[in-house]
Coordinates of C-alpha atoms and ligand atoms in Angstrom, one line a residue:
M1 CA 103.8 -171.4 194.9
H2 CA 104.3 -173.3 198.2
T3 CA 107.8 -174.9 198.5
T4 CA 109.2 -177.2 201.1
F5 CA 113.0 -176.9 200.8
T6 CA 114.8 -177.7 204.1
P7 CA 117.1 -175.1 205.7
Q8 CA 120.0 -177.3 204.7
Q9 CA 118.9 -177.3 201.1
L10 CA 118.4 -173.5 201.2
S11 CA 122.0 -173.0 202.4
D12 CA 122.9 -173.8 198.8
P13 CA 122.7 -170.3 197.0
A14 CA 121.5 -171.9 193.8
I15 CA 118.6 -173.6 195.6
A16 CA 117.9 -170.4 197.6
R17 CA 117.6 -168.5 194.3
S18 CA 115.3 -171.1 192.7
N19 CA 113.2 -171.2 195.9
E20 CA 112.7 -167.4 195.5
I21 CA 111.7 -167.8 191.9
L22 CA 109.3 -170.7 192.6
R23 CA 107.6 -168.9 195.4
A24 CA 106.9 -165.9 193.0
C25 CA 104.8 -168.2 190.7
V26 CA 101.1 -168.1 191.4
H27 CA 100.4 -170.8 188.7
C28 CA 98.0 -168.5 186.9
G29 CA 99.1 -170.0 183.5
F30 CA 99.2 -166.7 181.6
C31 CA 102.6 -167.7 180.4
T32 CA 101.3 -170.7 178.5
A33 CA 99.6 -168.4 176.0
T34 CA 102.9 -167.1 174.6
C35 CA 105.0 -170.2 175.0
P36 CA 106.1 -171.5 171.5
T37 CA 106.5 -175.1 172.6
Y38 CA 103.1 -175.2 174.3
Q39 CA 101.5 -173.7 171.2
I40 CA 103.1 -176.5 169.0
L41 CA 102.9 -179.5 171.3
G42 CA 99.8 -178.6 173.4
D43 CA 101.2 -180.5 176.5
E44 CA 101.2 -178.7 179.8
L45 CA 104.6 -180.2 180.5
D46 CA 105.9 -178.3 177.5
S47 CA 104.6 -175.0 178.9
P48 CA 106.5 -172.7 181.4
R49 CA 104.1 -173.6 184.2
G50 CA 104.5 -177.3 183.6
R51 CA 108.3 -177.0 183.5
I52 CA 108.3 -175.0 186.7
Y53 CA 106.4 -177.9 188.4
L54 CA 108.9 -180.4 187.0
I55 CA 111.8 -178.4 188.2
K56 CA 110.3 -177.8 191.7
D57 CA 109.7 -181.5 192.1
M58 CA 113.2 -182.4 190.9
L59 CA 115.0 -179.9 193.1
E60 CA 112.9 -180.3 196.3
N61 CA 113.1 -184.1 196.3
E62 CA 116.8 -184.1 195.1
R63 CA 115.6 -186.5 192.6
V64 CA 117.8 -188.0 189.9
P65 CA 116.2 -186.5 186.8
D66 CA 114.2 -189.0 184.8
A67 CA 114.0 -189.1 181.0
T68 CA 110.5 -187.5 180.9
T69 CA 111.6 -184.5 182.9
V70 CA 114.8 -184.1 180.8
K71 CA 112.8 -184.3 177.6
H72 CA 110.5 -181.4 178.6
I73 CA 113.3 -179.3 180.0
D74 CA 115.4 -179.9 176.9
R75 CA 112.5 -178.9 174.7
C76 CA 112.4 -175.4 176.3
L77 CA 113.9 -172.9 173.9
S78 CA 115.0 -170.5 176.7
C79 CA 113.2 -167.9 174.5
L80 CA 111.9 -166.2 177.7
A81 CA 108.6 -165.1 176.1
C82 CA 107.2 -166.4 179.4
M83 CA 109.1 -163.8 181.4
T84 CA 107.7 -161.0 179.3
T85 CA 104.2 -162.4 179.8
C86 CA 104.4 -163.3 183.5
P87 CA 102.5 -160.7 185.7
S88 CA 104.3 -161.9 188.8
G89 CA 107.9 -161.3 187.7
V90 CA 108.9 -165.0 187.8
H91 CA 112.6 -165.1 186.7
Y92 CA 112.2 -168.2 184.6
M93 CA 115.6 -167.8 183.1
H94 CA 117.6 -168.3 186.3
L95 CA 115.3 -171.2 187.2
I96 CA 115.8 -173.1 183.9
D97 CA 119.5 -172.3 183.9
H98 CA 119.7 -174.0 187.4
A99 CA 117.6 -177.0 186.1
R100 CA 120.0 -177.5 183.2
V101 CA 123.0 -177.5 185.4
Y102 CA 121.3 -179.9 187.8
I103 CA 120.4 -182.3 184.9
E104 CA 123.9 -182.1 183.5
N105 CA 125.4 -183.0 186.9
N106 CA 122.9 -185.7 187.8
Y107 CA 121.5 -187.4 184.6
K108 CA 123.3 -189.8 182.4
R109 CA 122.2 -189.1 178.8
P110 CA 122.3 -191.7 176.1
I111 CA 125.7 -192.0 174.5
S112 CA 124.6 -190.3 171.2
D113 CA 123.4 -187.3 173.2
R114 CA 126.6 -187.1 175.2
V115 CA 128.8 -187.3 172.1
L116 CA 126.7 -184.7 170.3
R117 CA 126.7 -182.3 173.1
W118 CA 130.4 -182.8 173.8
L119 CA 131.2 -182.1 170.1
L120 CA 129.1 -178.9 170.1
A121 CA 130.7 -177.7 173.2
R122 CA 134.2 -178.4 171.9
I123 CA 133.6 -176.8 168.4
L124 CA 131.1 -174.0 168.3
P125 CA 132.7 -171.6 170.8
Y126 CA 136.1 -171.7 168.9
P127 CA 136.0 -169.8 165.6
T128 CA 138.9 -171.8 164.0
R129 CA 137.5 -175.2 165.0
F130 CA 134.0 -174.1 164.0
R131 CA 135.3 -172.9 160.6
L132 CA 137.0 -176.2 160.0
A133 CA 133.8 -178.1 161.0
L134 CA 131.8 -175.9 158.6
L135 CA 134.2 -176.8 155.8
G136 CA 133.8 -180.5 156.6
A137 CA 130.0 -180.1 156.8
K138 CA 130.0 -178.4 153.4
V139 CA 131.6 -181.4 151.9
G140 CA 129.3 -183.8 153.7
R141 CA 126.1 -181.8 153.1
P142 CA 125.0 -183.6 149.9
F143 CA 125.1 -186.9 151.8
S144 CA 123.0 -185.6 154.8
R145 CA 119.9 -187.5 153.8
F146 CA 121.8 -190.8 154.4
L147 CA 122.4 -190.0 158.0
P148 CA 120.2 -191.9 160.5
D149 CA 120.1 -189.2 163.2
A150 CA 117.8 -186.1 162.5
R151 CA 120.2 -184.0 164.6
L152 CA 123.2 -184.9 162.4
R153 CA 121.2 -184.2 159.3
A154 CA 120.2 -180.8 160.7
M155 CA 123.8 -180.0 161.4
L156 CA 124.9 -180.7 157.9
E157 CA 121.9 -178.9 156.4
M158 CA 122.4 -175.8 158.5
A159 CA 126.0 -175.5 157.3
P160 CA 126.3 -172.4 155.0
R161 CA 127.0 -172.8 151.3
Q162 CA 129.5 -169.9 151.6
I163 CA 132.0 -169.7 154.4
P164 CA 133.5 -166.2 154.6
P165 CA 137.3 -165.7 154.8
V166 CA 138.7 -164.8 158.2
S167 CA 138.3 -161.1 158.9
R168 CA 141.4 -159.4 160.3
N169 CA 139.0 -156.8 161.8
D170 CA 138.2 -159.4 164.5
D171 CA 141.8 -159.3 165.7
P172 CA 142.7 -157.3 168.9
Q173 CA 143.2 -153.7 167.8
T174 CA 141.7 -150.2 168.1
F175 CA 139.7 -148.4 165.4
P176 CA 139.8 -144.6 165.8
A177 CA 136.5 -142.7 165.8
Q178 CA 135.6 -139.8 163.5
G179 CA 135.0 -137.1 166.1
K180 CA 135.4 -139.1 169.2
K181 CA 132.3 -139.1 171.6
M182 CA 132.9 -142.4 173.4
R183 CA 135.2 -145.4 173.6
V184 CA 133.7 -148.9 173.5
A185 CA 134.9 -152.5 173.4
L186 CA 133.2 -154.6 170.7
M187 CA 132.6 -158.3 171.5
T188 CA 133.4 -160.1 168.3
G189 CA 132.0 -163.4 169.5
C190 CA 132.7 -166.9 168.4
A191 CA 130.3 -168.6 166.0
Q192 CA 129.5 -165.3 164.3
R193 CA 133.2 -164.8 163.4
A194 CA 133.0 -168.1 161.4
L195 CA 129.5 -167.7 159.9
N196 CA 129.3 -164.0 158.9
T197 CA 132.1 -161.5 159.1
D198 CA 130.0 -158.7 157.5
I199 CA 128.3 -158.0 160.8
N200 CA 131.4 -157.0 162.8
D201 CA 132.8 -155.2 159.8
A202 CA 129.6 -153.1 159.5
T203 CA 129.4 -152.5 163.3
I204 CA 133.0 -151.2 163.4
R205 CA 132.4 -148.9 160.4
L206 CA 129.1 -147.6 161.8
L207 CA 130.3 -147.0 165.3
T208 CA 133.5 -145.2 164.3
R209 CA 131.6 -143.1 161.7
L210 CA 129.2 -142.0 164.4
G211 CA 131.9 -141.1 166.9
A212 CA 132.8 -144.3 169.0
E213 CA 136.3 -145.5 169.2
V214 CA 136.1 -149.2 168.9
V215 CA 138.6 -151.6 170.7
I216 CA 138.8 -155.3 170.1
V217 CA 140.1 -156.5 173.5
D218 CA 142.8 -159.1 173.5
G219 CA 141.7 -162.2 175.4
A220 CA 138.0 -161.7 175.1
G221 CA 136.1 -164.5 173.1
C222 CA 133.0 -166.6 173.5
C223 CA 130.6 -165.3 176.1
G224 CA 129.8 -168.8 177.4
A225 CA 126.2 -168.8 176.3
L226 CA 126.4 -171.9 174.1
T227 CA 127.8 -174.1 177.0
H228 CA 125.7 -172.2 179.6
H229 CA 122.5 -173.3 177.8
M230 CA 123.7 -176.9 177.8
G231 CA 124.1 -176.8 181.6
R232 CA 127.9 -177.1 181.3
E233 CA 128.5 -174.6 184.1
S234 CA 132.2 -174.9 184.6
E235 CA 132.9 -174.4 180.9
S236 CA 130.6 -171.5 180.5
H237 CA 132.0 -169.8 183.7
A238 CA 135.5 -170.3 182.3
F239 CA 134.6 -168.4 179.1
A240 CA 132.8 -165.7 181.1
A241 CA 135.7 -165.3 183.6
R242 CA 138.2 -164.9 180.7
N243 CA 136.1 -162.1 179.2
I244 CA 135.6 -160.4 182.6
K245 CA 139.3 -160.3 183.2
A246 CA 140.1 -159.1 179.7
W247 CA 137.5 -156.3 179.6
M248 CA 138.3 -155.2 183.2
L249 CA 142.0 -154.8 182.3
E250 CA 141.0 -152.6 179.4
M251 CA 138.4 -150.7 181.4
D252 CA 140.8 -149.9 184.2
K253 CA 143.7 -149.1 181.9
N254 CA 142.2 -147.0 179.1
G255 CA 138.5 -146.6 180.1
L256 CA 135.4 -148.0 178.4
D257 CA 132.0 -146.4 178.1
A258 CA 130.4 -149.6 177.0
I259 CA 130.9 -153.2 176.0
V260 CA 129.0 -153.4 172.7
I261 CA 127.5 -156.7 171.7
N262 CA 125.9 -157.3 168.3
T263 CA 124.7 -160.8 168.9
S264 CA 121.7 -160.5 171.2
G265 CA 122.0 -164.1 172.5
C266 CA 125.4 -163.3 173.8
G267 CA 124.2 -159.9 175.1
T268 CA 121.7 -161.6 177.4
T269 CA 124.4 -163.8 178.9
V270 CA 127.0 -161.0 179.4
K271 CA 124.3 -158.9 181.1
D272 CA 123.8 -161.8 183.4
Y273 CA 127.5 -162.2 184.4
G274 CA 126.8 -160.3 187.6
H275 CA 124.3 -163.0 188.6
M276 CA 126.4 -165.9 187.4
F277 CA 129.4 -164.8 189.6
R278 CA 127.4 -163.3 192.5
N279 CA 128.8 -165.8 195.0
D280 CA 132.4 -165.7 193.7
P281 CA 134.4 -163.4 195.9
A282 CA 137.2 -163.1 193.4
L283 CA 134.9 -162.1 190.4
A284 CA 131.6 -160.8 191.8
K285 CA 132.5 -157.1 191.7
D286 CA 134.1 -157.2 188.3
A287 CA 131.3 -159.3 186.8
A288 CA 128.7 -156.8 188.0
R289 CA 130.7 -154.0 186.5
V290 CA 131.0 -155.8 183.1
S291 CA 127.2 -156.5 183.2
A292 CA 126.5 -152.9 184.0
V293 CA 128.3 -151.5 180.9
A294 CA 127.3 -154.3 178.5
K295 CA 125.0 -152.9 175.8
D296 CA 123.3 -154.2 172.8
V297 CA 124.6 -152.3 169.8
S298 CA 121.2 -150.8 169.3
E299 CA 121.3 -149.2 172.7
V300 CA 124.6 -147.5 171.9
L301 CA 123.3 -146.4 168.5
M302 CA 120.3 -144.7 170.1
E303 CA 122.8 -142.3 171.6
L304 CA 124.9 -141.9 168.5
L305 CA 122.6 -141.9 165.5
P306 CA 121.0 -138.4 165.3
A307 CA 117.2 -138.4 165.7
D308 CA 116.6 -136.3 162.6
A309 CA 119.8 -137.4 160.8
P310 CA 120.0 -134.7 158.1
Q311 CA 123.4 -135.9 157.1
I312 CA 122.3 -139.4 156.4
D313 CA 122.7 -140.5 152.9
R314 CA 119.2 -141.5 151.8
Q315 CA 120.5 -143.4 148.8
V316 CA 118.7 -146.5 150.0
S317 CA 115.3 -145.0 149.7
R318 CA 115.8 -142.6 146.8
D319 CA 114.2 -145.0 144.3
G320 CA 111.2 -145.7 146.5
D321 CA 110.7 -147.2 150.0
V322 CA 113.0 -149.9 151.2
R323 CA 110.7 -152.2 153.1
V324 CA 112.4 -154.0 156.0
A325 CA 110.6 -156.7 157.9
Y326 CA 112.1 -156.6 161.4
H327 CA 112.5 -159.9 163.2
A328 CA 112.7 -159.4 166.9
A329 CA 115.2 -161.9 168.3
C330 CA 113.9 -163.4 171.6
S331 CA 117.1 -162.7 173.4
L332 CA 116.6 -159.0 172.5
Q333 CA 112.9 -158.5 173.0
H334 CA 112.4 -160.9 176.0
G335 CA 116.0 -161.5 177.3
Q336 CA 117.0 -157.8 177.3
Q337 CA 113.5 -156.2 176.9
I338 CA 114.8 -154.1 173.9
K339 CA 111.8 -153.8 171.8
T340 CA 111.6 -150.5 170.0
D341 CA 115.3 -149.3 169.6
P342 CA 116.2 -151.4 166.5
K343 CA 112.9 -150.4 164.7
D344 CA 113.4 -146.7 165.7
L345 CA 116.9 -146.8 164.4
L346 CA 115.9 -148.3 161.1
R347 CA 113.1 -145.6 160.7
R348 CA 115.6 -142.8 161.5
A349 CA 117.8 -144.1 158.7
G350 CA 114.9 -143.9 156.2
F351 CA 113.7 -147.5 156.0
V352 CA 110.0 -148.5 156.1
V353 CA 109.8 -151.0 159.0
L354 CA 107.3 -153.8 158.9
E355 CA 106.5 -156.2 161.7
P356 CA 105.3 -159.8 161.3
A357 CA 102.3 -161.3 163.1
D358 CA 103.1 -163.1 166.3
S359 CA 106.4 -161.2 166.5
H360 CA 106.8 -162.4 170.2
L361 CA 107.3 -166.0 169.0
C362 CA 110.7 -167.6 168.6
C363 CA 112.0 -168.6 165.1
G364 CA 113.3 -171.8 166.6
S365 CA 117.0 -171.0 166.3
A366 CA 117.7 -170.6 170.1
G367 CA 121.5 -171.3 170.2
T368 CA 122.0 -175.0 169.5
Y369 CA 118.2 -175.8 169.7
N370 CA 117.8 -176.0 165.9
L371 CA 120.5 -178.7 166.0
M372 CA 119.3 -180.6 169.1
Q373 CA 115.5 -180.3 168.5
P374 CA 115.3 -180.1 164.7
E375 CA 111.6 -181.1 164.4
I376 CA 110.2 -178.4 166.8
S377 CA 112.7 -175.9 165.5
G378 CA 111.6 -176.6 161.9
Q379 CA 108.0 -176.0 162.7
L380 CA 108.8 -172.7 164.4
K381 CA 111.0 -171.7 161.5
A382 CA 108.3 -172.4 158.9
R383 CA 105.8 -170.4 160.9
K384 CA 108.2 -167.4 161.4
V385 CA 109.2 -167.4 157.7
D386 CA 105.5 -167.5 156.6
T387 CA 104.7 -164.4 158.7
L388 CA 107.8 -162.5 157.5
D389 CA 107.3 -163.4 153.8
A390 CA 103.6 -162.4 154.0
L391 CA 104.8 -158.8 154.5
T392 CA 106.5 -159.0 151.0
P393 CA 109.6 -157.1 152.3
D394 CA 112.7 -156.2 150.3
I395 CA 114.9 -157.2 153.2
I396 CA 114.5 -159.0 156.5
A397 CA 116.6 -157.6 159.4
A398 CA 117.5 -159.1 162.8
G399 CA 120.0 -158.5 165.6
N400 CA 121.2 -162.0 166.2
I401 CA 123.2 -164.3 163.9
G402 CA 121.4 -167.4 165.0
C403 CA 118.0 -166.0 163.9
M404 CA 119.6 -164.7 160.6
M405 CA 120.9 -168.2 159.8
Q406 CA 117.6 -169.9 160.8
I407 CA 115.3 -167.6 158.9
G408 CA 117.7 -167.3 156.0
S409 CA 117.7 -171.0 155.4
A410 CA 114.0 -170.9 154.4
T411 CA 113.4 -167.7 152.6
A412 CA 114.3 -166.1 149.3
T413 CA 114.3 -162.6 150.9
P414 CA 117.8 -161.5 151.9
V415 CA 118.4 -161.5 155.7
V416 CA 120.8 -159.0 157.1
H417 CA 121.8 -157.7 160.5
T418 CA 120.2 -154.3 161.5
V419 CA 123.6 -152.7 161.8
E420 CA 124.4 -153.6 158.1
L421 CA 121.4 -151.5 157.0
L422 CA 122.3 -148.6 159.3
D423 CA 125.9 -148.7 158.1
W424 CA 124.6 -148.7 154.5
A425 CA 122.2 -145.8 155.1
T426 CA 125.0 -143.7 156.7
G427 CA 127.5 -144.0 153.9
G428 CA 128.8 -147.6 154.2
P429 CA 128.7 -150.2 151.5
K430 CA 125.6 -152.1 150.4
P431 CA 125.2 -155.2 152.7
P432 CA 126.9 -158.1 150.8
A433 CA 123.9 -160.3 151.4
L434 CA 121.9 -158.1 149.1
T435 CA 124.1 -158.8 146.1
R436 CA 125.5 -162.2 146.9
G437 CA 122.6 -164.2 145.2
G438 CA 121.3 -166.1 148.2
N439 CA 121.2 -166.5 151.9
P440 CA 124.2 -168.6 153.1
V441 CA 122.2 -171.7 153.9
S442 CA 119.1 -171.2 151.6
Q443 CA 118.5 -173.4 148.6
V444 CA 116.6 -170.5 147.1
P445 CA 118.4 -167.7 145.3
I446 CA 117.6 -164.2 146.4
L447 CA 115.3 -162.5 143.9
R448 CA 116.9 -159.2 143.3
Ligands
SF4_1 S1 102.5 -166.4 184.3 FE1 104.1 -166.3 185.9 S2 103.0 -166.7 187.8 FE2 101.6 -167.3 186.1 S3 102.1 -169.6 185.9 FE3 103.4 -168.5 184.4 S4 105.3 -168.2 185.6 FE4 103.7 -168.7 187.1
SF4_2 S1 111.5 -170.0 177.7 FE1 110.2 -170.0 175.9 S2 109.9 -172.2 175.4 FE2 110.8 -172.1 177.5 S3 109.0 -172.2 178.8 FE3 109.4 -170.0 178.4 S4 108.1 -169.4 176.7 FE4 108.2 -171.7 176.7

C-alpha cells in the first residue's frame, strides 16, 4: 500500500511502525473472509482491509477522528484472525493498537462512553474492586432489564451468579515442585482472580505435580491488556512496567525458566511487552527479556506432561470416553499462534477432543468487547455456542477466562479451563464446574 507520511511524521516511532505495517498490505482482501465483524455486518469498513484504510487516512492526514471511523475501529474485536489469514504478514495488531491510542488521545467520546470506559479501567484490573463490583452487580442483576443502556444491561447480565471466595494461593509465595525440573513464575492475573479461582489452583497443582516450582511474584498484577485495548496507553504501560520490574527482580535473584500465563488474552500482551517498550531506554531490555520467557501454560506443559503418560490416572475415561469440545481462544490461536498444544495435551491425558466448525472465529468475548458491543458480541456468542453444542460434548474446554465466561453464559454444558482437565487427569480433583450445577453466568443448569 502506498503511503505519504512526511519525514517529520516518520520521526515519530509509532508512525514509523504503522507506516511499515501499512506498506506491507497489498489490499488483496483475503483477510475479509475470516473477519467475524465483516461476516456479521457485511460492511467493508468493518473488515480488516477497510479498517486499515481508515487508519491510514486518519494517521496520514493527522485528522481528528470522526464518529464513523471510531465506530468501525471500536467494532474490531482485536481477535487477530486477519493476521493468521494475511499472506503478506501485515501486523494488524500493532496497527490497531496505535489507532486506539490515537483515538483515545484525539477524540472526545460522548459522556456515557467516557464514564463507562473510565469505570471499566478503574475496576476490572483490580481484583478487590472487581469483586466488590461483581457483588453489586449480583444484587442489581434482576433489575437489568429496566436499564436504558444495552451496555449496562450486558454488564449486569454477565455478572456471575456465584462469586468464589478469595484464594490465598494467589498471594505472593512459592509452591515447591515434586521432583524439581524447572522454576516458573505464575501470573495470577486480575479479573480471573475475582471470577474463577479454580484455574490458578489447578495450574499450581498441575505444574508442581509435574516438576515445576511455582512462584507467585510479589508486585506482579494486571498485565495491562484491558486498558491497552481501550487505547489508554499510560495506564497499560504502568501495569506492564510494574510486572516487568517485579519479574526481573525475581529472575535476577532466584532464576526463572518461564513466566507462565494461563489467560491467553494476557499472554498475548505480555509477549508484546518487548514491542511496547522498544523505545524506552530504561525498560526496553528487561521488557524484551520478560517477553522472551513468557509462555502460555500449554507451552510449558508440552515439556512437562509425558507423551505416553503411563502414570496418568485414567479415571476420567474409565467409564467410557470423556468428550471435550475444545474452544480455541483467539488470543491463543491467532495472537500467539498456539493451535495444537492444548489439544495434544488433552489427548495425552486421555480425553477425546472435538473441534467445532469455524473454530477460527471469535466467541465475541474479546476483553471488554462483550460489555462495550453487546449486540455483535451476542451474535458471535450464539454462533459459537451452536457449533460447540452441536458436538454434544461432555465438557467444553478453553484456555482463556473471558471465553469461558462468554460461552458458559449460553450453554448447559460445563465450561472449564484446559488445565483443570489436565490436573484432574493426573490425580487432581474433579473440576468444581463439573459438579457445581451450572456455569457461573448461565441461566441453564448443567445436565450432569
Ligand atoms: S490479507 Fe493482508 S495484505 Fe491482504 S488486504 Fe488483508 S491485511 Fe492487506
Ligand atoms: S482483529 Fe478480528 S475483528 Fe478486527 S479486523 Fe481483524 S479479523 Fe476483523
